Amino acid sequence: MVSETVVLETETAGGRGPASVETPPEDVPRTAAPDSGGGGFAPMPEPIIVVEAYESVAERPEPSTTTASEVAVTPLEDIVATRVFAGPSEYPPAEFKAYGILAFPARATSQTLERHSFICEAYLARLPHADEVSASRSVQMVTVWPMRTDGQAANLNALSPADTCARAVTGYGLVAAHDAIKDARKAGHRLEGRGPYLLAWSPASDKGRADVLVLSADLSNVSTAEGARNVMHKWAQDIEKQPDLWSNGWDLEKVRLAIQLWVDRFGENVLLAIKEGT
């Protein structure tokens, strides 16, 4: 078994550089602990995609030569990006094609309440509720906002979006969020920013496995309502326009290209850690 790290870095102190294949330097987080042998590192887990979202298109670097036409796909089926509030007994949600979660590392405080609120508003504005759409749950990729109790979730699922975010923020289900972040870390992904994180598993049954590929969009750099709307729009757009990225488990090569479009649009720093088999 041979391990290597492929780093595609779009922004560095010295400017934009080409992709390279190298051993990570000491200041780059490693995805595996030292082994018990000669001080080396154990094999890394399956591919981890990390997307750090910038809040505006204006922050993006010069676009790469990758174009949308290069990643165009023929939809496998009509996939719908949706949302749902879920209590402890309802997460992870059943019956959906795949699912994700909007995971905050901490509940809102008086200092962060405004930011949590406009992220919630962007979530509601871009994603229809799972019960609003005509499509069956079997073709929905649902993004969950966790709640502390099943009753709170049921009440919010019945409310109109205009009445929802104040209750959604104060009743946020931190335990489910922490569990999701922990599962992503099991897959070798370090999540240490202020978040929130959009974490997705496909298929849904893979959640919690140490060797599973997790797609993560890090919203730590998002600090405006417009930035939140931009990221939520791109999240939903990728779900619906490129279903074969994830509908039968992640297609790594297509995920790579889709992430390049995120880079071109938002200017993210992208890290791909890949385990190569012999």
Backbone as numpy.savetxt, mean C-alpha at the origin, in Angstrom:
# Nx Ny Nz CAx CAy CAz Cx Cy Cz
20.97 -21.16 -2.82 20.12 -19.97 -2.82 21.00 -18.73 -2.82
20.79 -17.83 -3.76 21.59 -16.63 -3.86 20.67 -15.44 -3.66
21.02 -14.53 -2.74 20.20 -13.36 -2.47 20.85 -12.12 -3.06
20.04 -11.23 -3.59 20.57 -9.96 -4.04 19.50 -8.91 -3.90
19.87 -7.65 -3.83 18.94 -6.56 -3.71 18.99 -5.70 -4.96
17.83 -5.45 -5.52 17.75 -4.58 -6.69 17.18 -3.26 -6.21
17.93 -2.19 -6.34 17.51 -0.88 -5.86 17.26 0.03 -7.04
16.01 0.50 -7.17 15.70 1.50 -8.17 15.51 2.79 -7.41
16.46 3.70 -7.51 16.44 4.91 -6.69 16.26 6.10 -7.60
15.17 6.83 -7.40 14.87 7.93 -8.29 15.34 9.26 -7.76
15.59 9.35 -6.46 16.08 10.60 -5.89 17.17 10.29 -4.89
18.32 10.92 -5.05 19.41 10.78 -4.09 19.98 12.16 -3.84
20.94 12.24 -2.91 21.56 13.52 -2.62 22.24 14.08 -3.85
22.75 13.21 -4.70 23.46 13.66 -5.89 22.61 13.77 -7.12
21.31 13.52 -6.99 20.43 13.62 -8.15 19.88 12.29 -8.53
19.28 12.22 -9.69 18.63 11.01 -10.18 19.65 10.11 -10.84
19.66 8.86 -10.46 20.63 7.93 -11.02 19.97 6.73 -11.61
20.69 5.94 -12.40 20.11 4.75 -13.03 19.91 3.65 -12.02
19.09 2.67 -12.39 18.91 1.51 -11.54 20.22 0.76 -11.43
20.44 0.12 -10.30 21.67 -0.63 -10.10 21.39 -1.87 -9.30
22.28 -2.83 -9.39 22.19 -4.06 -8.63 23.39 -4.09 -7.72
23.16 -4.08 -6.43 24.26 -3.99 -5.49 23.87 -4.54 -4.14
24.87 -4.74 -3.30 24.63 -5.11 -1.91 24.28 -3.85 -1.16
23.20 -3.83 -0.35 22.80 -2.60 0.31 23.90 -2.11 1.25
24.16 -0.78 1.30 25.11 -0.26 2.28 24.53 -0.36 3.66
25.37 -0.02 4.66 24.95 -0.22 6.04 23.73 0.60 6.41
23.53 1.77 5.77 22.41 2.61 6.15 21.13 2.27 5.43
21.14 1.25 4.58 19.92 0.79 3.92 19.33 -0.35 4.72
18.02 -0.23 5.13 17.43 -1.30 5.94 17.51 -2.64 5.24
17.99 -3.65 5.95 18.04 -4.99 5.41 16.74 -5.71 5.74
16.41 -6.68 4.93 15.14 -7.36 5.12 15.30 -8.70 5.78
16.47 -9.00 6.31 16.66 -10.25 7.02 17.68 -10.05 8.11
17.53 -10.78 9.21 18.44 -10.67 10.34 19.70 -11.46 10.05
20.82 -11.12 10.76 22.05 -11.89 10.56 21.83 -13.35 10.88
22.50 -14.22 10.09 22.34 -15.62 10.38 23.28 -16.01 11.51
23.22 -17.24 11.91 23.99 -17.70 13.05 25.36 -18.19 12.65
25.69 -18.05 11.37 26.97 -18.55 10.89 28.04 -17.49 10.94
28.62 -17.19 9.78 29.78 -16.32 9.73 29.46 -14.85 9.64
28.35 -14.40 10.21 28.04 -12.98 10.24 27.36 -12.47 8.99
27.01 -13.37 8.06 26.33 -12.95 6.84 24.85 -12.72 7.10
24.11 -12.55 6.03 22.69 -12.33 6.17 21.92 -13.49 5.56
20.84 -13.86 6.24 19.99 -14.95 5.77 19.28 -14.51 4.49
18.75 -15.46 3.70 18.05 -15.11 2.47 16.90 -14.16 2.74
16.68 -13.20 1.85 15.60 -12.26 2.00 14.29 -12.90 1.60
13.15 -12.31 2.07 11.85 -12.86 1.73 11.49 -12.57 0.29
10.28 -12.98 -0.07 9.78 -12.74 -1.42 9.72 -11.24 -1.69
9.53 -10.83 -2.95 9.64 -9.41 -3.31 8.77 -8.50 -2.47
9.35 -7.40 -2.01 8.63 -6.39 -1.26 8.69 -5.10 -2.06
7.56 -4.48 -2.26 7.51 -3.24 -3.00 7.20 -2.13 -2.01
8.01 -1.10 -1.95 7.79 0.02 -1.05 7.59 1.27 -1.87
6.49 1.93 -1.69 6.22 3.17 -2.41 6.05 4.28 -1.40
6.92 5.30 -1.46 6.83 6.44 -0.57 6.19 7.58 -1.34
4.98 7.96 -0.97 4.20 8.88 -1.79 4.51 10.33 -1.47
4.78 11.11 -2.51 4.87 12.55 -2.37 3.48 13.13 -2.59
3.25 14.30 -2.03 1.88 14.78 -2.02 1.47 15.54 -3.27
2.37 15.89 -4.16 1.97 16.64 -5.34 2.78 16.24 -6.55
2.17 16.44 -7.71 2.85 16.14 -8.96 4.05 17.04 -9.14
4.00 18.25 -8.55 5.08 19.21 -8.73 6.40 18.72 -8.16
6.35 17.76 -7.21 7.57 17.29 -6.58 8.26 16.19 -7.37
7.65 15.74 -8.45 8.22 14.60 -9.14 9.53 14.96 -9.82
10.44 14.00 -10.02 11.66 14.24 -10.76 11.38 14.21 -12.26
12.40 14.39 -13.07 12.23 14.26 -14.51 11.69 12.87 -14.83
10.68 12.75 -15.67 10.10 11.43 -15.95 11.08 10.51 -16.63
10.90 9.21 -16.36 11.74 8.21 -17.01 11.21 7.95 -18.42
11.87 7.08 -19.12 11.44 6.75 -20.48 10.28 5.77 -20.49
9.91 5.22 -19.32 8.78 4.30 -19.24 7.49 5.07 -19.50
6.64 4.57 -20.34 5.39 5.24 -20.66 4.22 4.36 -20.30
3.05 4.98 -20.22 1.86 4.22 -19.85 1.57 3.12 -20.85
1.89 3.37 -22.13 1.61 2.36 -23.14 2.40 1.09 -22.92
3.55 1.22 -22.25 4.39 0.05 -22.02 3.80 -0.87 -20.96
2.87 -0.35 -20.14 2.29 -1.19 -19.11 0.81 -1.41 -19.34
0.32 -1.04 -20.50 -1.09 -1.24 -20.80 -1.42 -2.72 -20.78
-2.56 -3.04 -20.19 -2.96 -4.43 -20.09 -4.40 -4.57 -20.55
-4.77 -5.76 -20.91 -6.16 -6.07 -21.21 -6.82 -6.59 -19.94
-7.84 -5.89 -19.42 -8.44 -6.31 -18.16 -8.92 -7.75 -18.21
-8.65 -8.46 -17.10 -9.11 -9.84 -17.00 -10.61 -9.87 -16.76
-11.09 -8.88 -16.02 -12.50 -8.76 -15.71 -12.71 -7.36 -15.18
-13.95 -6.96 -15.00 -14.22 -5.62 -14.49 -14.00 -5.61 -12.98
-12.83 -5.13 -12.58 -12.48 -5.06 -11.17 -12.89 -3.70 -10.63
-13.41 -3.66 -9.42 -13.87 -2.42 -8.82 -13.13 -2.18 -7.52
-12.58 -0.98 -7.38 -11.93 -0.57 -6.13 -13.00 -0.01 -5.20
-13.11 -0.56 -4.01 -14.16 -0.14 -3.07 -13.57 0.05 -1.67
-14.44 0.42 -0.75 -14.03 0.62 0.64 -15.07 0.01 1.57
-14.68 -0.19 2.81 -15.61 -0.65 3.83 -15.02 -0.35 5.20
-15.88 -0.04 6.16 -15.47 0.04 7.56 -15.64 -1.34 8.16
-14.68 -1.78 8.94 -14.72 -3.13 9.49 -14.31 -3.12 10.96
-15.09 -3.84 11.77 -14.74 -4.01 13.18 -13.83 -5.21 13.37
-13.47 -5.50 14.63 -12.51 -6.58 14.91 -12.91 -7.94 14.36
-14.21 -8.30 14.42 -14.62 -9.62 13.94 -14.82 -9.65 12.43
-14.71 -8.51 11.78 -14.96 -8.42 10.34 -13.69 -8.23 9.53
-12.56 -8.23 10.22 -11.27 -8.03 9.53 -10.37 -9.22 9.77
-9.77 -9.79 8.71 -9.90 -9.35 7.32 -11.27 -9.67 6.74
-11.73 -8.87 5.81 -13.07 -9.06 5.25 -13.15 -10.31 4.37
-14.30 -10.93 4.37 -14.49 -12.15 3.58 -15.09 -11.83 2.22
-14.94 -12.78 1.30 -15.62 -12.81 0.00 -15.03 -11.89 -1.06
-14.10 -11.02 -0.70 -13.55 -10.10 -1.69 -12.43 -10.74 -2.49
-12.22 -10.23 -3.70 -11.15 -10.72 -4.56 -9.79 -10.53 -3.90
-9.58 -9.37 -3.34 -8.36 -9.05 -2.59 -8.71 -7.88 -1.68
-7.82 -7.56 -0.77 -8.13 -6.45 0.12 -6.87 -5.75 0.59
-7.09 -4.53 1.03 -6.03 -3.74 1.63 -6.56 -3.05 2.87
-5.69 -2.30 3.52 -6.08 -1.58 4.72 -5.36 -0.25 4.74
-6.03 0.78 5.24 -5.40 2.07 5.47 -4.95 2.06 6.92
-3.66 1.82 7.14 -3.13 1.54 8.48 -2.33 2.71 9.03
-2.90 3.37 10.04 -2.18 4.40 10.79 -1.43 3.73 11.94
-0.18 4.13 12.22 0.53 3.58 13.37 0.00 4.11 14.70
-0.73 5.23 14.68 -1.25 5.82 15.92 -2.58 6.50 15.64
-3.41 6.59 16.68 -4.66 7.32 16.55 -4.38 8.82 16.47
-5.38 9.55 16.03 -5.24 11.00 15.90 -5.15 11.66 17.26
-4.33 12.68 17.34 -4.24 13.55 18.52 -4.71 14.94 18.11
-4.71 15.87 19.06 -5.12 17.23 18.71 -4.21 17.83 17.65
-2.94 17.39 17.63 -1.99 17.91 16.65 -2.14 17.25 15.27
-2.66 16.04 15.23 -2.74 15.31 13.96 -4.17 15.10 13.46
-5.14 15.63 14.19 -6.54 15.39 13.85 -6.89 15.88 12.44
-6.41 17.06 12.09 -6.73 17.60 10.76 -6.20 16.69 9.66
-4.98 16.21 9.82 -4.38 15.36 8.79 -5.13 14.04 8.67
-5.46 13.40 9.79 -6.23 12.16 9.74 -7.57 12.41 9.05
-8.16 13.57 9.30 -9.48 13.87 8.74 -9.43 14.04 7.23
-8.44 14.77 6.71 -8.45 14.95 5.25 -8.00 13.69 4.52
-7.24 12.82 5.17 -6.94 11.53 4.56 -8.20 10.68 4.51
-8.99 10.72 5.58 -10.27 10.01 5.59 -11.19 10.54 4.50
-11.25 11.85 4.35 -12.12 12.44 3.33 -11.69 12.03 1.92
-10.40 11.94 1.69 -9.91 11.49 0.38 -10.28 10.03 0.14
-10.19 9.23 1.19 -10.56 7.81 1.13 -12.03 7.66 0.75
-12.89 8.44 1.41 -14.33 8.36 1.12 -14.66 8.92 -0.26
-13.96 9.99 -0.65 -14.28 10.65 -1.91 -13.93 9.79 -3.12
-12.87 9.03 -3.04 -12.41 8.29 -4.22 -12.94 6.86 -4.30
-13.21 6.24 -3.16 -13.61 4.83 -3.15 -15.08 4.70 -2.79
-15.91 4.12 -3.65 -17.30 3.88 -3.29 -17.39 2.76 -2.26
-18.45 2.79 -1.48 -18.65 1.72 -0.50 -18.92 0.40 -1.23
-18.49 -0.69 -0.63 -18.65 -2.01 -1.25 -20.11 -2.34 -1.55
-21.04 -1.80 -0.75 -22.46 -2.07 -0.97 -23.10 -1.12 -1.99
-22.38 -0.08 -2.38 -22.92 0.88 -3.35 -22.83 0.38 -4.78
-21.85 -0.45 -5.07 -21.60 -0.86 -6.45 -22.42 -2.09 -6.80
-22.67 -2.26 -8.08 -23.45 -3.42 -8.53 -22.60 -4.68 -8.63
-21.30 -4.52 -8.71 -20.40 -5.67 -8.85 -20.41 -6.52 -7.59
-20.29 -7.83 -7.78 -20.22 -8.73 -6.63 -18.90 -8.55 -5.90
-18.86 -8.97 -4.66 -17.63 -8.84 -3.87 -16.49 -9.66 -4.45
-16.83 -10.66 -5.24 -15.79 -11.52 -5.80 -14.93 -10.80 -6.84
-15.38 -9.62 -7.31 -14.57 -8.84 -8.24 -14.21 -7.47 -7.66
-14.31 -7.35 -6.35 -13.94 -6.10 -5.69 -12.59 -6.24 -4.99
-11.76 -5.21 -5.13 -10.56 -5.07 -4.32 -10.89 -3.99 -3.29
-11.14 -4.41 -2.05 -11.65 -3.50 -1.03 -10.51 -2.98 -0.15
-10.58 -1.70 0.19 -9.62 -1.10 1.12 -10.36 -0.80 2.41
-9.87 -1.34 3.51 -10.56 -1.29 4.80 -10.09 -0.09 5.63
-11.06 0.58 6.26 -10.76 1.52 7.35 -11.21 0.80 8.62
-10.29 0.38 9.47 -10.67 -0.41 10.64 -11.29 0.45 11.74
-12.23 -0.14 12.47 -12.87 0.53 13.60 -12.70 -0.29 14.87
-12.86 0.37 16.02 -12.63 -0.31 17.30 -13.67 -1.37 17.59
-14.91 -1.15 17.17 -15.97 -2.12 17.44 -16.76 -2.42 16.17
-17.39 -3.59 16.16 -18.25 -3.95 15.02 -19.42 -2.98 14.91
-19.96 -2.56 16.06 -21.09 -1.64 16.06 -20.74 -0.30 15.44
-19.56 0.22 15.77 -19.13 1.48 15.16 -19.00 1.32 13.65
-18.44 0.20 13.21 -18.27 -0.03 11.78 -19.63 -0.10 11.09
-20.58 -0.81 11.69 -21.91 -0.93 11.09 -22.58 0.43 10.96
-22.45 1.25 11.99 -23.05 2.59 11.93 -22.44 3.43 10.82
-21.12 3.37 10.69 -20.46 4.17 9.66 -20.77 3.66 8.26
-20.91 2.36 8.11 -21.25 1.81 6.80 -22.63 2.26 6.33
-23.48 2.67 7.28 -24.83 3.11 6.95 -24.94 4.62 6.76
-23.89 5.37 7.13 -23.93 6.82 7.05 -23.52 7.31 5.66
-23.95 8.53 5.34 -23.45 9.17 4.12 -22.03 9.68 4.39
-21.20 9.79 3.36 -19.82 10.23 3.56 -19.69 11.55 4.31
-20.64 12.45 4.13 -20.55 13.77 4.76 -20.58 13.69 6.28
-21.17 12.63 6.81 -21.32 12.51 8.26 -20.32 11.54 8.88
-19.35 11.09 8.12 -18.58 9.91 8.53 -17.24 10.18 9.18
-16.43 11.07 8.66 -15.02 11.11 9.03 -14.75 11.46 10.50
-15.55 12.33 11.10 -15.31 12.67 12.50 -15.38 11.41 13.36
-16.38 10.56 13.11 -16.52 9.32 13.88 -15.47 8.29 13.47
-15.15 8.25 12.18 -14.16 7.27 11.71 -12.79 7.53 12.32
-12.43 8.78 12.46 -11.11 9.13 13.00 -11.05 8.86 14.50
-12.07 9.26 15.24 -12.03 9.07 16.69 -12.20 7.60 17.09
-12.90 6.82 16.26 -13.11 5.41 16.58 -12.19 4.47 15.84
-11.07 4.98 15.35 -10.16 4.19 14.51 -9.70 2.91 15.21
-9.69 1.81 14.46 -9.30 0.50 15.01 -7.80 0.28 14.99
-7.14 0.75 16.01 -5.68 0.71 16.03 -5.13 -0.70 16.13
-5.84 -1.60 16.80 -5.35 -2.98 16.94 -5.24 -3.65 15.57
-6.28 -3.52 14.75 -6.23 -4.11 13.41 -5.13 -3.48 12.57
-4.95 -2.17 12.71 -3.89 -1.49 11.96 -2.52 -2.01 12.37
-2.31 -2.15 13.69 -1.02 -2.66 14.17 -0.79 -4.10 13.70
-1.85 -4.91 13.68 -1.71 -6.29 13.19 -1.30 -6.30 11.71
-1.90 -5.42 10.92 -1.57 -5.37 9.49 -0.13 -4.92 9.28
0.30 -3.92 10.04 1.68 -3.46 9.94 2.64 -4.56 10.37
2.27 -5.29 11.41 3.10 -6.41 11.87 3.21 -7.48 10.79
2.10 -7.78 10.11 2.13 -8.78 9.04 3.01 -8.33 7.88
2.96 -7.04 7.57 3.82 -6.52 6.51 5.29 -6.63 6.92
5.56 -6.41 8.19 6.94 -6.54 8.67 7.42 -7.99 8.64
6.49 -8.92 8.84 6.86 -10.33 8.72 7.37 -10.64 7.33
6.85 -9.91 6.36 7.26 -10.10 4.98 8.56 -9.37 4.67
9.18 -8.78 5.70 10.47 -8.15 5.53 10.41 -6.66 5.28
9.26 -6.05 5.47 9.04 -4.64 5.14 9.14 -3.79 6.40
10.05 -2.83 6.42 10.18 -1.93 7.57 9.25 -0.73 7.37
8.37 -0.51 8.33 7.42 0.61 8.28 7.66 1.46 9.52
8.37 2.55 9.36 8.78 3.33 10.52 8.42 4.81 10.43
7.68 5.21 9.39 7.28 6.60 9.26 6.01 6.88 10.05
5.46 8.07 9.87 4.23 8.42 10.58 3.00 7.82 9.91
3.19 7.31 8.67 2.08 6.71 7.96 1.07 7.76 7.52
-0.14 7.31 7.18 -0.56 5.91 7.18 0.03 5.15 6.01
-0.23 3.84 6.01 0.23 2.97 4.94 -0.97 2.32 4.28
-0.96 2.30 2.96 -1.91 1.48 2.22 -1.23 0.15 1.98
-1.71 -0.89 2.65 -1.11 -2.22 2.56 -2.09 -3.15 1.86
-1.60 -3.95 0.93 -2.48 -4.85 0.18 -1.89 -6.24 0.09
-2.78 -7.22 0.14 -2.41 -8.62 -0.01 -3.22 -9.22 -1.15
-2.59 -10.04 -1.96 -3.30 -10.75 -3.03 -2.61 -12.08 -3.28
-3.31 -13.18 -3.11 -4.69 -13.24 -2.64 -4.80 -12.93 -1.16
-6.03 -12.66 -0.70 -6.24 -12.25 0.68 -5.76 -13.29 1.68
-5.80 -14.56 1.31 -5.39 -15.64 2.22 -3.90 -15.60 2.53
-3.11 -14.81 1.78 -1.68 -14.74 2.01 -1.31 -13.88 3.20
-2.23 -13.09 3.73 -1.92 -12.19 4.83 -1.32 -12.95 6.00
-0.21 -12.43 6.53 0.43 -13.03 7.68 1.54 -14.00 7.35
1.65 -14.42 6.10 2.74 -15.32 5.71 4.04 -14.55 5.63
5.10 -15.16 6.10 6.39 -14.48 6.13 6.99 -14.31 4.74
6.57 -15.13 3.78 7.21 -15.09 2.47 6.34 -14.45 1.39
5.31 -13.71 1.80 4.36 -13.19 0.84 4.77 -11.79 0.37
4.41 -11.46 -0.85 4.65 -10.13 -1.39 3.57 -9.17 -0.89
3.99 -8.06 -0.32 3.08 -7.04 0.17 3.30 -5.77 -0.64
2.22 -5.19 -1.14 2.31 -3.90 -1.83 1.97 -2.81 -0.82
2.85 -1.83 -0.68 2.68 -0.81 0.34 2.89 0.57 -0.23
1.93 1.45 -0.04 2.09 2.86 -0.37 2.21 3.63 0.94
3.33 4.31 1.11 3.62 5.04 2.35 3.17 6.49 2.18
2.20 6.90 2.98 1.67 8.26 2.89 2.31 9.20 3.90
3.46 8.84 4.45 4.11 9.66 5.47 4.41 11.07 4.98
4.69 11.24 3.69 5.02 12.55 3.13 3.79 13.37 2.74
2.62 12.80 2.87 1.40 13.51 2.48 0.98 14.45 3.61
0.87 15.73 3.30 0.54 16.70 4.35 -0.57 17.67 3.94
-1.18 17.46 2.78 -2.29 18.31 2.34 -3.44 17.45 1.84
-4.62 18.06 1.82 -5.80 17.35 1.33 -5.64 16.99 -0.14
-5.06 17.89 -0.93 -4.85 17.60 -2.34 -3.91 16.42 -2.53
-2.85 16.38 -1.73 -1.92 15.26 -1.81 -2.60 13.94 -1.49
-3.46 13.94 -0.48 -4.18 12.72 -0.12 -5.11 12.28 -1.24
-5.78 13.23 -1.86 -6.68 12.88 -2.97 -5.90 12.31 -4.15
-4.74 12.89 -4.44 -3.92 12.40 -5.55 -3.52 10.94 -5.34
-3.06 10.63 -4.13 -2.59 9.27 -3.85 -3.75 8.28 -3.87
-4.88 8.65 -3.28 -6.04 7.75 -3.30 -6.54 7.51 -4.72
-6.50 8.56 -5.53 -6.93 8.40 -6.92 -6.03 7.41 -7.65
-4.73 7.54 -7.47 -3.79 6.64 -8.15 -3.96 5.21 -7.65
-4.17 5.04 -6.34 -4.38 3.72 -5.75 -5.58 3.04 -6.41
-6.70 3.75 -6.47 -7.92 3.18 -7.05 -7.75 2.95 -8.55
-7.10 3.87 -9.22 -6.90 3.75 -10.66 -6.09 2.51 -11.01
-5.02 2.26 -10.26 -4.21 1.08 -10.53 -4.99 -0.21 -10.29
-5.83 -0.22 -9.27 -6.64 -1.40 -8.98 -7.56 -1.72 -10.15
-8.23 -0.68 -10.67 -9.25 -0.90 -11.69 -8.68 -1.03 -13.11
-7.62 -0.31 -13.40 -7.09 -0.31 -14.76 -6.08 -1.42 -15.02
-5.48 -1.96 -13.95 -4.47 -3.00 -14.13 -4.74 -4.17 -13.20
-5.88 -4.84 -13.36 -6.25 -5.91 -12.43 -5.31 -7.09 -12.45
-4.62 -7.32 -13.58 -3.74 -8.48 -13.60 -2.44 -8.25 -12.84
-2.28 -7.06 -12.23 -1.16 -6.88 -11.31 -1.35 -7.75 -10.08
-2.60 -7.99 -9.70 -2.84 -8.58 -8.39 -3.98 -9.58 -8.34
-4.82 -9.69 -9.38 -6.05 -10.46 -9.26 -5.84 -11.95 -9.03
-4.70 -12.49 -9.47 -4.39 -13.90 -9.22 -3.06 -14.04 -8.49
-2.79 -13.09 -7.59 -1.48 -13.02 -6.96 -0.63 -12.03 -7.74
0.33 -11.43 -7.09 1.11 -10.36 -7.72 1.93 -10.85 -8.90
1.85 -10.10 -10.01 2.72 -10.31 -11.16 3.88 -9.33 -11.01
5.04 -9.82 -10.58 6.14 -8.94 -10.19 6.58 -8.01 -11.30
6.72 -8.52 -12.53 7.21 -7.67 -13.60 6.24 -6.52 -13.89
4.95 -6.80 -13.83 3.97 -5.75 -14.07 3.90 -4.78 -12.89
4.11 -5.30 -11.68 4.17 -4.41 -10.52 5.35 -3.45 -10.66
6.49 -3.95 -11.13 7.65 -3.08 -11.34 7.30 -1.90 -12.26
6.64 -2.21 -13.37 6.30 -1.18 -14.33 5.25 -0.22 -13.78
4.29 -0.75 -13.05 3.27 0.11 -12.46 3.89 1.07 -11.46
4.84 0.58 -10.68 5.51 1.44 -9.71 6.30 2.53 -10.41
6.87 2.22 -11.57 7.59 3.26 -12.31 6.66 4.41 -12.68
5.39 4.08 -12.95 4.44 5.15 -13.24 4.17 5.99 -12.00
4.15 5.35 -10.81 4.04 6.11 -9.56 5.23 7.05 -9.44
6.40 6.55 -9.76 7.62 7.36 -9.69 7.51 8.56 -10.61
7.08 8.33 -11.84 6.97 9.41 -12.81 5.95 10.46 -12.37
4.90 10.01 -11.72 3.84 10.95 -11.37 4.09 11.67 -10.06
4.55 10.92 -9.03 4.67 11.49 -7.70 6.11 11.68 -7.22
7.07 11.00 -7.87 8.45 11.17 -7.46 8.84 10.35 -6.26
8.28 9.15 -6.09 8.60 8.31 -4.95 10.02 7.77 -5.04
10.57 7.43 -3.88 11.76 6.60 -3.83 11.27 5.17 -3.77
11.77 4.32 -4.64 11.29 2.95 -4.73 12.39 1.98 -4.40
12.12 1.03 -3.51 13.07 -0.01 -3.17 12.43 -1.36 -3.43
13.08 -2.19 -4.21 12.62 -3.55 -4.46 13.65 -4.51 -3.91
13.26 -5.36 -2.98 14.16 -6.38 -2.47 13.72 -7.71 -3.02
14.62 -8.41 -3.70 14.25 -9.61 -4.44 15.10 -10.79 -4.04
14.47 -11.92 -3.79 15.19 -13.17 -3.55 15.28 -13.94 -4.85
16.48 -14.29 -5.24 16.69 -15.06 -6.46 16.93 -16.51 -6.10
16.19 -17.41 -6.72 16.39 -18.83 -6.48 17.40 -19.40 -7.44
18.04 -20.46 -7.04 19.02 -21.11 -7.92 18.30 -22.05 -8.87
